[in-house]
Amino acid sequence: MREPLESGHITISRAARQADFPARFQLIAAMNPCPCGYLGHVANRCRCTPDVIARYQDKISGPLLDRIDMQIQVSALPHDELLRQANGEASSAIGDRVELAFDRQLRRQGKGNHALTTAEIDLHCKPDDAGEQILRTAMTRLHWSARAYHRVLKVARTIADMDGTGIITKAHVAEAIQYRRALREH
């Protein structure tokens, strides 16, 4: 799984033959926080021990998690909140903003932020001084790899694009960091 996530292709080797296949995809995954599914639940009680929870979460390797740009915990909603009518933004309005942000990316660098190389990240994803400082602090405290650092920068660049600004600010970086909160960091 790591190879196609990183390179966009996969090589299959069998005996004396080798085949290379394109494998560009967007990975969207979900998992429970523990085997019983109730860790952090508002109404039900988790019956898992800390060791069981750690073993369960360790089934997803650190190197694989490192290649997932956004890792978000979604808590269960209380029943009364589930039954209420949601008053959110229309999908069409969000779609229009996404399209504008992607157009900004194409005009600036000829491709989406997800496809930037390390050199292009250095060129197009430089945050302001306050953003750089908060990113350095997060990297040190959370023991991130260079890969995680670059992925956070690309997400921050995308947030700035969604915001309609050419400057990656502290707020954009802070939001990107929040989307990188892996299971093991809680």
PDB file of N, CA and C in Angstrom, residues 126-136 167-170:
ATOM      1  N   LYS A 126       5.674  27.947   1.103  1.00  0.00           N
ATOM      2  CA  LYS A 126       6.420  28.600   2.182  1.00  0.00           C
ATOM      3  C   LYS A 126       5.452  29.415   3.032  1.00  0.00           C
ATOM      4  N   PRO A 127       5.299  29.054   4.316  1.00  0.00           N
ATOM      5  CA  PRO A 127       4.408  29.838   5.183  1.00  0.00           C
ATOM      6  C   PRO A 127       5.078  31.135   5.642  1.00  0.00           C
ATOM      7  N   ASP A 128       4.273  32.040   6.185  1.00  0.00           N
ATOM      8  CA  ASP A 128       4.846  33.252   6.771  1.00  0.00           C
ATOM      9  C   ASP A 128       5.634  32.850   8.025  1.00  0.00           C
ATOM     10  N   ASP A 129       6.327  33.815   8.627  1.00  0.00           N
ATOM     11  CA  ASP A 129       7.202  33.511   9.766  1.00  0.00           C
ATOM     12  C   ASP A 129       6.453  32.856  10.931  1.00  0.00           C
ATOM     13  N   ALA A 130       5.274  33.362  11.249  1.00  0.00           N
ATOM     14  CA  ALA A 130       4.490  32.793  12.357  1.00  0.00           C
ATOM     15  C   ALA A 130       4.041  31.372  12.018  1.00  0.00           C
ATOM     16  N   GLY A 131       3.663  31.139  10.767  1.00  0.00           N
ATOM     17  CA  GLY A 131       3.280  29.800  10.327  1.00  0.00           C
ATOM     18  C   GLY A 131       4.446  28.836  10.382  1.00  0.00           C
ATOM     19  N   GLU A 132       5.618  29.304   9.981  1.00  0.00           N
ATOM     20  CA  GLU A 132       6.830  28.476  10.031  1.00  0.00           C
ATOM     21  C   GLU A 132       7.161  28.107  11.473  1.00  0.00           C
ATOM     22  N   GLN A 133       6.991  29.034  12.387  1.00  0.00           N
ATOM     23  CA  GLN A 133       7.307  28.773  13.793  1.00  0.00           C
ATOM     24  C   GLN A 133       6.373  27.735  14.403  1.00  0.00           C
ATOM     25  N   ILE A 134       5.086  27.859  14.134  1.00  0.00           N
ATOM     26  CA  ILE A 134       4.141  26.886  14.696  1.00  0.00           C
ATOM     27  C   ILE A 134       4.384  25.503  14.087  1.00  0.00           C
ATOM     28  N   LEU A 135       4.780  25.456  12.817  1.00  0.00           N
ATOM     29  CA  LEU A 135       5.067  24.180  12.166  1.00  0.00           C
ATOM     30  C   LEU A 135       6.317  23.541  12.751  1.00  0.00           C
ATOM     31  N   ARG A 136       7.346  24.338  13.011  1.00  0.00           N
ATOM     32  CA  ARG A 136       8.572  23.810  13.633  1.00  0.00           C
ATOM     33  C   ARG A 136       8.273  23.246  15.023  1.00  0.00           C
ATOM     34  N   ILE A 167      -0.876  33.779   0.514  1.00  0.00           N
ATOM     35  CA  ILE A 167       0.030  33.667   1.656  1.00  0.00           C
ATOM     36  C   ILE A 167      -0.461  32.561   2.586  1.00  0.00           C
ATOM     37  N   ILE A 168       0.446  31.671   2.977  1.00  0.00           N
ATOM     38  CA  ILE A 168       0.114  30.640   3.966  1.00  0.00           C
ATOM     39  C   ILE A 168       0.413  31.236   5.338  1.00  0.00           C
ATOM     40  N   THR A 169      -0.639  31.458   6.112  1.00  0.00           N
ATOM     41  CA  THR A 169      -0.503  32.110   7.415  1.00  0.00           C
ATOM     42  C   THR A 169      -0.453  31.083   8.548  1.00  0.00           C
ATOM     43  N   LYS A 170      -0.233  31.582   9.727  1.00  0.00           N
ATOM     44  CA  LYS A 170      -0.239  30.750  10.940  1.00  0.00           C
ATOM     45  C   LYS A 170      -1.564  30.003  11.074  1.00  0.00           C
TER      46      LYS A 170
END
